Amino acid sequence: MKNIKLLLAGTVAALAFAGSAAHAERGSDGDLKIIFWQAVSTLNPFLSGGTKEVYSSSMVIEPLARYDEKGELVPTLVTEIPTLENGGVAKDLLSMTWKLKPDLKWSDGTAFTAADVIFTWKYCTAPDGGCAQAAQYEGVKNVEAPDPLTVKITFEEPKPYPYSAFVGAQSPIIQAAQFKDCVGAKAPGCTSANFGPIGTGPFVVKDFKPNDVVTFVANKNYRDSAKPAFASVTLKGGGDAPSAARAVLETGEYDYAWNVQVEPEILATMVAAGKGHLETAFGTNVERINLNWYNADPKLGDKRSTKEAGPHPSLSDPAVRRALSLAIDREIIDEAGYGDAGKPTCNIVPAPEAVTSTKNDSWCLKQDIEGANKLLEDAGWKKGPDGIRAKNGVRLSYLYSTSTNSVRQATQELVKDMWSQIGVQAELRNASASVFFGGDPASPDTFQKFYADVEMYTNNFDGTDPEKYLAEWLCDKVPGPANGWQGQNIPRYCNPEYDKLVGELSKTADLDKRHELSKRLNDMLTEEGAHIPLIHRGNPSAASNSVAGIKMNAWDSELWNVADWSRKK
Amino acid sequence: MTDATIAAAPPAKAASPARSALADIWHQFRSHKGGVVGLAVFVFIVAAVYIGPYIHRVAPNAINIRDKNQWPSMTHPFGTDNLGKDMLAQVLAGGRTSLAVGFTAMLLALFLGTLVGVMSGYFRRLDGPLMRLTDLFLALPLLPLLLVILMLFRDTLRAAFGPETGIFILVVFVIGITSWMHTARIVRGDVLAVKSQEFIMAAKSSGMREYRIIWRHILPNVLSSIMVSATLGIASAIITESALSFLGLGFPSDFPTWGRLLFDGANFLQLTPSRVLWPGLAISLTVLSVNYVGDAIRDALDPRSLRR
Amino acid sequence: MFTYTLRRLLFAIPTLLVISFVIFALLDLAPSDPTGDLPLTIPPEVREQIRASLGLDQPFLIRYMKWLQQFFINEPINIFESLTGWQVGDGQRMRVLSWATRSPVVDLIVQRMPQTLWVVGLAYLFGILIAIPIGVISAYKQYSIFDQIGTFISMVGYSVPTFFTGVVLIVIFSSYLQWFPSVYDTNLQVTNVSTFLAQMRQMVLPVAVLALYNASQITRFVRASMLDNLHQDYVRTARAKGVKEKAVLLIHVLRNSLIPVVTVIALGVPTIFSGAIITEQIFRVNGLGQLLITAVQGADIPLVQTLTFIFAVLIVLFNLIADVLYGILDPRIRYD
């Protein structure tokens, strides 16, 4: 045992020595060890749109511009962000022009040109390719290169918010030379390219074991000659969130663990070991309870939760929807399941600040059991002998489903308890995440089918503009057999007024006006009870105290500035 | 000890009235110290989980968030969990479900396994088809199988028997039909060995009916393997149940069971160790006591190891 | 016995085909979706395109036939090519591709074999090596202190699940004592003494967890079967004839007690291949078990189908081996 201890002491000393080296030198700080408990399947984010693939590949391939930790666009491979003011975005909103930085090199030493950008667009929009990020190029009519350092994007119709294609971690540029034979149906066959894309980022893939471990080394041709400080990165996958947090915070074997959503008191015990700390960034994730506006009675069979089933017998009453929200104490849910990684919210658009409404906070953020009881009483829902409220034989008894996750199950129990105080009964159900979020039309347990009265999960939007997100609650996006259950309007909310406002938003270019409209849409959803927003969820990650330079970012990849990370002295 | 047993072994019992045979077995059982202690512990556990809630009158799913993560105290003898639910009440309530599921599922698996094992071991014509069926069941990927069963039967059962009984039937059925194969293979192996022994030949040539040969001669001789399967089967049924509810196949999440309590508590090991200690101990004690009872029954039924 | 083995082997082919069809149908019926893991920000139309690019829009039978062709024709040719260096045809064959990683399934399996064999295989071997002597002694000295302790440990070892023992061991040996790592390094190449020691250190915890579990189960069967045989007439006869006690025990009783043990071991060997899902997850061994479970969760049907089918082949094979061994252990058992 003594030997092992000595060995460990030696390692620590070696690390300390490495840490004291000058920071302004590439590759001086040794190996950075990152753990993703959901293992990385491929390093081509166009073939798998999972967050883990997007984040891990962001160390290698980069977009033209990305969001910083405040949600503001910063240029990466271009000289500036095109805007209406600097003429980069055309007055008619039909085109935009990006100016590439000169002398940029791919990690293999060849020049980075506009042709690569055009190729990326063609690659992701090729038929039969199944590109997971195709939505980023929606509305793009053409991408062309007037000269090798200029990229001009033209749109099919005026785009008030044009920053989607080639912006953010979801839309990086891949090398045309490497992927030229991998377009369309041939994409999956190019295993070596998909497992080791050539990029412009600070690191280069050295070895990749799918669903297990990725090894990166510093990019010799990276544009900043002093970066990255780490010579290599080991990105290990597998296990679960608590054990990933333990490997950073308690045993200190790893430097950074992504997505450690674990009960706050468990994390607190681990942080107490003194080896690491938690970093949280708040993006647009909101844990919400969707209320089903259609009838979900199992007796209806396949008609459940569709238009034919008719309105929900009790949830169609606005008083019931309001009372269900009033009865919930968001503070307790936050404390039990999220801690510092969550904040109570009543908005479905919780960030960025410019589009965040505070209108409903006054009545909604505070639990009001009495008020909720009175509301139900006045609406004619009387308590029966079993303590459950009912009216005309309709009982306030709900099937409450969600995906399997210990925090979600705890929240379910808490909400059930709170609702029981206003005479509402809940039967809890959970389905494994791959079924719940899967789109299998044959499964009764998907969140789209919504064969339950209420269901709970988290959703968010990419980037900082909520337009596309708010359009999810349009009447024609209600999932049903007609569209193979593929709509995004899960609560089956439908309000012509709302549809009209969304139409207005899509035509507005003025930023302040856009913000104001977004807030109004958000407020409509909360006030009318399309859903009950619960918690504005942050992205919690665990970081070792020995790593400097981490800037948690919820708008882009968490590893967006890994080039700036270094080992502390 | 072994020698003494053998020396004292009398010739096989003559046919005697059923009642006195039972009394005989009971007499044998009582002389087995481990069996008696095991039975006492087991009776205690069963009594505790069924009578306990009348003494410790705290609802197992009553949430009291202010009292979360408590160590054992007078009000909460086993402490509380992270939502402030009383652990003792949960262990007691969980025991009722776990014991019921564990035993029924084990019995179902044992019945299926023994049936298939004896049939394929004894009747050569059935051996091929039944063992290939066993191979098929062994090969089926468990998770997708469970998801399919859930999809096909959950709503039907829930409608027919209500949420709790419906899910109980589903869970027992699922565990039963996915865990009989080991027993079947083991019993078949034993039957093959027993079948070739002289006394079976003798019984056959004496014109004894086949089902009587199986009942009187084959089954008693493969009993010890069945008993081991039974003890191990209870443990795995209790644990499998928790895996099912994790998949969303089992009982609702606010319905405590021993396996689930252990699973949920594992990450709270450093914070509130009593959260995992008691459910873990409960499962182990149940399995241990059943094991000793099984040993005693086997000894009592084994004509060769009679000790008078 | 030889004709019997041959007949069984021939009969295994249709059996395995049926099994492969049942597995494929089951996976098709199961309500999971390869795009289920993607963030909800990816819209439904794009998901539909992804599913189409995976070939999921084709009818069930065509997909099954394709898999059969890829697995039984293309993959063996591929292995043949890589072994001999010859090229068959134009070398352009559709291999079985995993949906999540888009890489050939066989390559993934080959990549995962070492750690699974090291950890799960070794744990199984240890389990057997510990279990047989303990079972024999426990039975011979029935109800002695040794037997009681053995019973206690094996029962607790079996009834406390690996997800719990794994966490306990990590908290004690990785967090507090810091003796062993909690994360298995699959990149580690054993080249010299220090890397060998590192390999041993990272294997200690997962192997311990699994070996305890395996040994617990096997000991019980060894003990029960030994007890059955210790009271048989032939033992008395052997003793009466003056055969040494050790020989009685090891030659006569043990050999005759091995039938259920062989069955249990034969049932367990294929599961080495399927990996120990929970233990591999806890210690991040990332072997075949972890491969299977991530594939199942991600609805990676080609990968699950191939892994499960190989598993089925091993089950059929080892059950056959067990049947042959019965005949060797007990010559009175005849199948013809």
PDB file of N, CA, C and O in Angstrom, chain A residues 347-402:
ATOM      1  N   ASN A 347     -42.172  31.056 -16.631  1.00  0.00           N
ATOM      2  CA  ASN A 347     -42.083  31.344 -18.051  1.00  0.00           C
ATOM      3  C   ASN A 347     -41.614  30.117 -18.809  1.00  0.00           C
ATOM      4  O   ASN A 347     -40.835  29.324 -18.304  1.00  0.00           O
ATOM      5  N   ILE A 348     -42.051  30.041 -20.054  1.00  0.00           N
ATOM      6  CA  ILE A 348     -41.562  28.973 -20.906  1.00  0.00           C
ATOM      7  C   ILE A 348     -40.339  29.474 -21.665  1.00  0.00           C
ATOM      8  O   ILE A 348     -39.523  28.695 -22.135  1.00  0.00           O
ATOM      9  N   VAL A 349     -40.206  30.810 -21.774  1.00  0.00           N
ATOM     10  CA  VAL A 349     -38.989  31.412 -22.317  1.00  0.00           C
ATOM     11  C   VAL A 349     -38.287  32.095 -21.143  1.00  0.00           C
ATOM     12  O   VAL A 349     -38.601  33.226 -20.814  1.00  0.00           O
ATOM     13  N   PRO A 350     -37.370  31.413 -20.493  1.00  0.00           N
ATOM     14  CA  PRO A 350     -36.820  31.924 -19.244  1.00  0.00           C
ATOM     15  C   PRO A 350     -35.568  32.785 -19.430  1.00  0.00           C
ATOM     16  O   PRO A 350     -35.069  33.370 -18.480  1.00  0.00           O
ATOM     17  N   ALA A 351     -35.042  32.847 -20.631  1.00  0.00           N
ATOM     18  CA  ALA A 351     -33.796  33.556 -20.884  1.00  0.00           C
ATOM     19  C   ALA A 351     -33.709  33.714 -22.389  1.00  0.00           C
ATOM     20  O   ALA A 351     -34.403  32.995 -23.122  1.00  0.00           O
ATOM     21  N   PRO A 352     -32.891  34.570 -22.976  1.00  0.00           N
ATOM     22  CA  PRO A 352     -32.093  35.592 -22.292  1.00  0.00           C
ATOM     23  C   PRO A 352     -32.962  36.694 -21.693  1.00  0.00           C
ATOM     24  O   PRO A 352     -34.160  36.761 -21.973  1.00  0.00           O
ATOM     25  N   GLU A 353     -32.341  37.548 -20.929  1.00  0.00           N
ATOM     26  CA  GLU A 353     -33.067  38.526 -20.140  1.00  0.00           C
ATOM     27  C   GLU A 353     -33.994  39.380 -20.995  1.00  0.00           C
ATOM     28  O   GLU A 353     -35.105  39.705 -20.578  1.00  0.00           O
ATOM     29  N   ALA A 354     -33.553  39.744 -22.197  1.00  0.00           N
ATOM     30  CA  ALA A 354     -34.330  40.664 -23.039  1.00  0.00           C
ATOM     31  C   ALA A 354     -35.720  40.111 -23.363  1.00  0.00           C
ATOM     32  O   ALA A 354     -36.657  40.885 -23.569  1.00  0.00           O
ATOM     33  N   VAL A 355     -35.862  38.799 -23.402  1.00  0.00           N
ATOM     34  CA  VAL A 355     -37.163  38.229 -23.765  1.00  0.00           C
ATOM     35  C   VAL A 355     -37.855  37.569 -22.573  1.00  0.00           C
ATOM     36  O   VAL A 355     -38.832  36.853 -22.723  1.00  0.00           O
ATOM     37  N   THR A 356     -37.330  37.811 -21.381  1.00  0.00           N
ATOM     38  CA  THR A 356     -37.905  37.167 -20.200  1.00  0.00           C
ATOM     39  C   THR A 356     -38.971  38.053 -19.569  1.00  0.00           C
ATOM     40  O   THR A 356     -38.687  39.174 -19.168  1.00  0.00           O
ATOM     41  N   SER A 357     -40.158  37.538 -19.480  1.00  0.00           N
ATOM     42  CA  SER A 357     -41.272  38.292 -18.905  1.00  0.00           C
ATOM     43  C   SER A 357     -41.283  38.138 -17.386  1.00  0.00           C
ATOM     44  O   SER A 357     -40.834  37.127 -16.846  1.00  0.00           O
ATOM     45  N   THR A 358     -41.810  39.117 -16.701  1.00  0.00           N
ATOM     46  CA  THR A 358     -41.993  39.000 -15.242  1.00  0.00           C
ATOM     47  C   THR A 358     -43.465  39.181 -14.902  1.00  0.00           C
ATOM     48  O   THR A 358     -43.834  39.247 -13.750  1.00  0.00           O
ATOM     49  N   LYS A 359     -44.299  39.245 -15.937  1.00  0.00           N
ATOM     50  CA  LYS A 359     -45.694  39.619 -15.750  1.00  0.00           C
ATOM     51  C   LYS A 359     -46.440  38.668 -14.810  1.00  0.00           C
ATOM     52  O   LYS A 359     -47.230  39.112 -13.992  1.00  0.00           O
ATOM     53  N   ASN A 360     -46.169  37.370 -14.939  1.00  0.00           N
ATOM     54  CA  ASN A 360     -46.964  36.423 -14.160  1.00  0.00           C
ATOM     55  C   ASN A 360     -46.304  35.999 -12.853  1.00  0.00           C
ATOM     56  O   ASN A 360     -46.853  35.191 -12.122  1.00  0.00           O
ATOM     57  N   ASP A 361     -45.136  36.553 -12.577  1.00  0.00           N
ATOM     58  CA  ASP A 361     -44.419  36.113 -11.382  1.00  0.00           C
ATOM     59  C   ASP A 361     -45.212  36.374 -10.108  1.00  0.00           C
ATOM     60  O   ASP A 361     -45.131  35.608  -9.148  1.00  0.00           O
ATOM     61  N   SER A 362     -46.004  37.473 -10.118  1.00  0.00           N
ATOM     62  CA  SER A 362     -46.679  37.879  -8.883  1.00  0.00           C
ATOM     63  C   SER A 362     -47.649  36.802  -8.388  1.00  0.00           C
ATOM     64  O   SER A 362     -47.654  36.470  -7.203  1.00  0.00           O
ATOM     65  N   TRP A 363     -48.444  36.225  -9.278  1.00  0.00           N
ATOM     66  CA  TRP A 363     -49.422  35.240  -8.784  1.00  0.00           C
ATOM     67  C   TRP A 363     -48.895  33.820  -8.860  1.00  0.00           C
ATOM     68  O   TRP A 363     -49.308  32.938  -8.123  1.00  0.00           O
ATOM     69  N   CYS A 364     -47.943  33.631  -9.741  1.00  0.00           N
ATOM     70  CA  CYS A 364     -47.620  32.245 -10.082  1.00  0.00           C
ATOM     71  C   CYS A 364     -46.462  31.678  -9.267  1.00  0.00           C
ATOM     72  O   CYS A 364     -46.463  30.504  -8.927  1.00  0.00           O
ATOM     73  N   LEU A 365     -45.496  32.505  -8.917  1.00  0.00           N
ATOM     74  CA  LEU A 365     -44.303  31.950  -8.261  1.00  0.00           C
ATOM     75  C   LEU A 365     -44.557  31.505  -6.834  1.00  0.00           C
ATOM     76  O   LEU A 365     -43.801  30.705  -6.294  1.00  0.00           O
ATOM     77  N   LYS A 366     -45.630  32.054  -6.216  1.00  0.00           N
ATOM     78  CA  LYS A 366     -45.869  31.708  -4.822  1.00  0.00           C
ATOM     79  C   LYS A 366     -46.958  30.652  -4.712  1.00  0.00           C
ATOM     80  O   LYS A 366     -47.978  30.729  -5.390  1.00  0.00           O
ATOM     81  N   GLN A 367     -46.717  29.690  -3.823  1.00  0.00           N
ATOM     82  CA  GLN A 367     -47.745  28.671  -3.629  1.00  0.00           C
ATOM     83  C   GLN A 367     -48.938  29.289  -2.922  1.00  0.00           C
ATOM     84  O   GLN A 367     -48.758  30.082  -1.998  1.00  0.00           O
ATOM     85  N   ASP A 368     -50.155  28.964  -3.361  1.00  0.00           N
ATOM     86  CA  ASP A 368     -51.351  29.524  -2.751  1.00  0.00           C
ATOM     87  C   ASP A 368     -52.428  28.441  -2.687  1.00  0.00           C
ATOM     88  O   ASP A 368     -53.308  28.367  -3.541  1.00  0.00           O
ATOM     89  N   ILE A 369     -52.307  27.589  -1.663  1.00  0.00           N
ATOM     90  CA  ILE A 369     -53.237  26.462  -1.529  1.00  0.00           C
ATOM     91  C   ILE A 369     -54.655  26.976  -1.318  1.00  0.00           C
ATOM     92  O   ILE A 369     -55.617  26.507  -1.946  1.00  0.00           O
ATOM     93  N   GLU A 370     -54.777  27.983  -0.444  1.00  0.00           N
ATOM     94  CA  GLU A 370     -56.103  28.524  -0.140  1.00  0.00           C
ATOM     95  C   GLU A 370     -56.759  29.068  -1.396  1.00  0.00           C
ATOM     96  O   GLU A 370     -57.915  28.763  -1.698  1.00  0.00           O
ATOM     97  N   GLY A 371     -55.993  29.879  -2.120  1.00  0.00           N
ATOM     98  CA  GLY A 371     -56.509  30.484  -3.345  1.00  0.00           C
ATOM     99  C   GLY A 371     -56.938  29.410  -4.337  1.00  0.00           C
ATOM    100  O   GLY A 371     -57.987  29.512  -4.978  1.00  0.00           O
ATOM    101  N   ALA A 372     -56.116  28.368  -4.441  1.00  0.00           N
ATOM    102  CA  ALA A 372     -56.421  27.296  -5.387  1.00  0.00           C
ATOM    103  C   ALA A 372     -57.699  26.577  -4.980  1.00  0.00           C
ATOM    104  O   ALA A 372     -58.576  26.301  -5.805  1.00  0.00           O
ATOM    105  N   ASN A 373     -57.829  26.302  -3.655  1.00  0.00           N
ATOM    106  CA  ASN A 373     -59.037  25.633  -3.161  1.00  0.00           C
ATOM    107  C   ASN A 373     -60.276  26.467  -3.440  1.00  0.00           C
ATOM    108  O   ASN A 373     -61.309  25.946  -3.852  1.00  0.00           O
ATOM    109  N   LYS A 374     -60.142  27.785  -3.212  1.00  0.00           N
ATOM    110  CA  LYS A 374     -61.291  28.678  -3.405  1.00  0.00           C
ATOM    111  C   LYS A 374     -61.695  28.700  -4.885  1.00  0.00           C
ATOM    112  O   LYS A 374     -62.871  28.629  -5.227  1.00  0.00           O
ATOM    113  N   LEU A 375     -60.668  28.763  -5.737  1.00  0.00           N
ATOM    114  CA  LEU A 375     -60.913  28.792  -7.180  1.00  0.00           C
ATOM    115  C   LEU A 375     -61.715  27.570  -7.626  1.00  0.00           C
ATOM    116  O   LEU A 375     -62.685  27.673  -8.375  1.00  0.00           O
ATOM    117  N   LEU A 376     -61.295  26.418  -7.118  1.00  0.00           N
ATOM    118  CA  LEU A 376     -61.974  25.179  -7.497  1.00  0.00           C
ATOM    119  C   LEU A 376     -63.383  25.131  -6.918  1.00  0.00           C
ATOM    120  O   LEU A 376     -64.335  24.734  -7.589  1.00  0.00           O
ATOM    121  N   GLU A 377     -63.486  25.558  -5.646  1.00  0.00           N
ATOM    122  CA  GLU A 377     -64.795  25.576  -4.976  1.00  0.00           C
ATOM    123  C   GLU A 377     -65.769  26.444  -5.778  1.00  0.00           C
ATOM    124  O   GLU A 377     -66.884  26.026  -6.085  1.00  0.00           O
ATOM    125  N   ASP A 378     -65.311  27.651  -6.150  1.00  0.00           N
ATOM    126  CA  ASP A 378     -66.170  28.582  -6.889  1.00  0.00           C
ATOM    127  C   ASP A 378     -66.545  28.034  -8.260  1.00  0.00           C
ATOM    128  O   ASP A 378     -67.611  28.338  -8.785  1.00  0.00           O
ATOM    129  N   ALA A 379     -65.655  27.262  -8.828  1.00  0.00           N
ATOM    130  CA  ALA A 379     -65.947  26.718 -10.160  1.00  0.00           C
ATOM    131  C   ALA A 379     -66.842  25.490 -10.075  1.00  0.00           C
ATOM    132  O   ALA A 379     -67.173  24.894 -11.091  1.00  0.00           O
ATOM    133  N   GLY A 380     -67.208  25.102  -8.857  1.00  0.00           N
ATOM    134  CA  GLY A 380     -68.165  24.014  -8.698  1.00  0.00           C
ATOM    135  C   GLY A 380     -67.535  22.643  -8.498  1.00  0.00           C
ATOM    136  O   GLY A 380     -68.212  21.627  -8.539  1.00  0.00           O
ATOM    137  N   TRP A 381     -66.229  22.589  -8.287  1.00  0.00           N
ATOM    138  CA  TRP A 381     -65.584  21.290  -8.030  1.00  0.00           C
ATOM    139  C   TRP A 381     -65.623  21.050  -6.536  1.00  0.00           C
ATOM    140  O   TRP A 381     -64.899  21.692  -5.778  1.00  0.00           O
ATOM    141  N   LYS A 382     -66.520  20.163  -6.093  1.00  0.00           N
ATOM    142  CA  LYS A 382     -66.712  19.920  -4.651  1.00  0.00           C
ATOM    143  C   LYS A 382     -65.995  18.638  -4.222  1.00  0.00           C
ATOM    144  O   LYS A 382     -65.937  17.677  -4.985  1.00  0.00           O
ATOM    145  N   LYS A 383     -65.515  18.672  -2.971  1.00  0.00           N
ATOM    146  CA  LYS A 383     -64.814  17.489  -2.453  1.00  0.00           C
ATOM    147  C   LYS A 383     -65.780  16.342  -2.209  1.00  0.00           C
ATOM    148  O   LYS A 383     -66.833  16.542  -1.605  1.00  0.00           O
ATOM    149  N   GLY A 384     -65.431  15.165  -2.649  1.00  0.00           N
ATOM    150  CA  GLY A 384     -66.256  13.992  -2.397  1.00  0.00           C
ATOM    151  C   GLY A 384     -65.849  13.356  -1.081  1.00  0.00           C
ATOM    152  O   GLY A 384     -64.967  13.869  -0.386  1.00  0.00           O
ATOM    153  N   PRO A 385     -66.468  12.234  -0.721  1.00  0.00           N
ATOM    154  CA  PRO A 385     -66.124  11.565   0.543  1.00  0.00           C
ATOM    155  C   PRO A 385     -64.664  11.111   0.602  1.00  0.00           C
ATOM    156  O   PRO A 385     -64.080  11.015   1.676  1.00  0.00           O
ATOM    157  N   ASP A 386     -64.055  10.850  -0.548  1.00  0.00           N
ATOM    158  CA  ASP A 386     -62.663  10.400  -0.548  1.00  0.00           C
ATOM    159  C   ASP A 386     -61.691  11.578  -0.573  1.00  0.00           C
ATOM    160  O   ASP A 386     -60.486  11.397  -0.702  1.00  0.00           O
ATOM    161  N   GLY A 387     -62.235  12.823  -0.462  1.00  0.00           N
ATOM    162  CA  GLY A 387     -61.363  13.993  -0.444  1.00  0.00           C
ATOM    163  C   GLY A 387     -60.975  14.472  -1.833  1.00  0.00           C
ATOM    164  O   GLY A 387     -60.243  15.451  -1.968  1.00  0.00           O
ATOM    165  N   ILE A 388     -61.443  13.794  -2.864  1.00  0.00           N
ATOM    166  CA  ILE A 388     -61.120  14.202  -4.230  1.00  0.00           C
ATOM    167  C   ILE A 388     -62.272  15.048  -4.768  1.00  0.00           C
ATOM    168  O   ILE A 388     -63.439  14.672  -4.638  1.00  0.00           O
ATOM    169  N   ARG A 389     -61.924  16.158  -5.358  1.00  0.00           N
ATOM    170  CA  ARG A 389     -62.968  17.030  -5.912  1.00  0.00           C
ATOM    171  C   ARG A 389     -63.579  16.434  -7.173  1.00  0.00           C
ATOM    172  O   ARG A 389     -62.891  15.766  -7.942  1.00  0.00           O
ATOM    173  N   ALA A 390     -64.880  16.727  -7.349  1.00  0.00           N
ATOM    174  CA  ALA A 390     -65.561  16.215  -8.543  1.00  0.00           C
ATOM    175  C   ALA A 390     -66.693  17.148  -8.913  1.00  0.00           C
ATOM    176  O   ALA A 390     -67.167  17.946  -8.094  1.00  0.00           O
ATOM    177  N   LYS A 391     -67.098  17.106 -10.160  1.00  0.00           N
ATOM    178  CA  LYS A 391     -68.255  17.877 -10.627  1.00  0.00           C
ATOM    179  C   LYS A 391     -68.940  17.048 -11.701  1.00  0.00           C
ATOM    180  O   LYS A 391     -68.276  16.555 -12.624  1.00  0.00           O
ATOM    181  N   ASN A 392     -70.231  16.869 -11.600  1.00  0.00           N
ATOM    182  CA  ASN A 392     -71.015  16.087 -12.559  1.00  0.00           C
ATOM    183  C   ASN A 392     -70.376  14.729 -12.849  1.00  0.00           C
ATOM    184  O   ASN A 392     -70.294  14.301 -13.987  1.00  0.00           O
ATOM    185  N   GLY A 393     -69.863  14.099 -11.797  1.00  0.00           N
ATOM    186  CA  GLY A 393     -69.278  12.770 -11.984  1.00  0.00           C
ATOM    187  C   GLY A 393     -67.867  12.772 -12.555  1.00  0.00           C
ATOM    188  O   GLY A 393     -67.268  11.726 -12.720  1.00  0.00           O
ATOM    189  N   VAL A 394     -67.307  13.955 -12.836  1.00  0.00           N
ATOM    190  CA  VAL A 394     -65.925  14.010 -13.320  1.00  0.00           C
ATOM    191  C   VAL A 394     -65.020  14.285 -12.131  1.00  0.00           C
ATOM    192  O   VAL A 394     -65.160  15.310 -11.465  1.00  0.00           O
ATOM    193  N   ARG A 395     -64.111  13.340 -11.851  1.00  0.00           N
ATOM    194  CA  ARG A 395     -63.216  13.510 -10.704  1.00  0.00           C
ATOM    195  C   ARG A 395     -61.907  14.146 -11.141  1.00  0.00           C
ATOM    196  O   ARG A 395     -61.435  13.917 -12.250  1.00  0.00           O
ATOM    197  N   LEU A 396     -61.336  14.936 -10.236  1.00  0.00           N
ATOM    198  CA  LEU A 396     -60.035  15.533 -10.541  1.00  0.00           C
ATOM    199  C   LEU A 396     -58.937  14.522 -10.201  1.00  0.00           C
ATOM    200  O   LEU A 396     -58.253  14.644  -9.202  1.00  0.00           O
ATOM    201  N   SER A 397     -58.863  13.509 -11.027  1.00  0.00           N
ATOM    202  CA  SER A 397     -57.876  12.460 -10.799  1.00  0.00           C
ATOM    203  C   SER A 397     -57.090  12.291 -12.091  1.00  0.00           C
ATOM    204  O   SER A 397     -57.664  12.056 -13.150  1.00  0.00           O
ATOM    205  N   TYR A 398     -55.768  12.447 -12.000  1.00  0.00           N
ATOM    206  CA  TYR A 398     -54.973  12.521 -13.212  1.00  0.00           C
ATOM    207  C   TYR A 398     -53.873  11.467 -13.278  1.00  0.00           C
ATOM    208  O   TYR A 398     -53.261  11.147 -12.268  1.00  0.00           O
ATOM    209  N   LEU A 399     -53.629  11.005 -14.495  1.00  0.00           N
ATOM    210  CA  LEU A 399     -52.467  10.161 -14.740  1.00  0.00           C
ATOM    211  C   LEU A 399     -51.312  11.091 -15.082  1.00  0.00           C
ATOM    212  O   LEU A 399     -51.416  11.915 -15.989  1.00  0.00           O
ATOM    213  N   TYR A 400     -50.221  10.977 -14.336  1.00  0.00           N
ATOM    214  CA  TYR A 400     -49.128  11.946 -14.395  1.00  0.00           C
ATOM    215  C   TYR A 400     -47.884  11.186 -14.854  1.00  0.00           C
ATOM    216  O   TYR A 400     -47.324  10.397 -14.119  1.00  0.00           O
ATOM    217  N   SER A 401     -47.451  11.410 -16.092  1.00  0.00           N
ATOM    218  CA  SER A 401     -46.337  10.602 -16.587  1.00  0.00           C
ATOM    219  C   SER A 401     -45.103  11.465 -16.843  1.00  0.00           C
ATOM    220  O   SER A 401     -45.204  12.682 -17.003  1.00  0.00           O
ATOM    221  N   THR A 402     -43.962  10.802 -16.875  1.00  0.00           N
ATOM    222  CA  THR A 402     -42.703  11.483 -17.168  1.00  0.00           C
ATOM    223  C   THR A 402     -41.671  10.430 -17.535  1.00  0.00           C
ATOM    224  O   THR A 402     -41.975   9.247 -17.589  1.00  0.00           O
TER     225      THR A 402
END
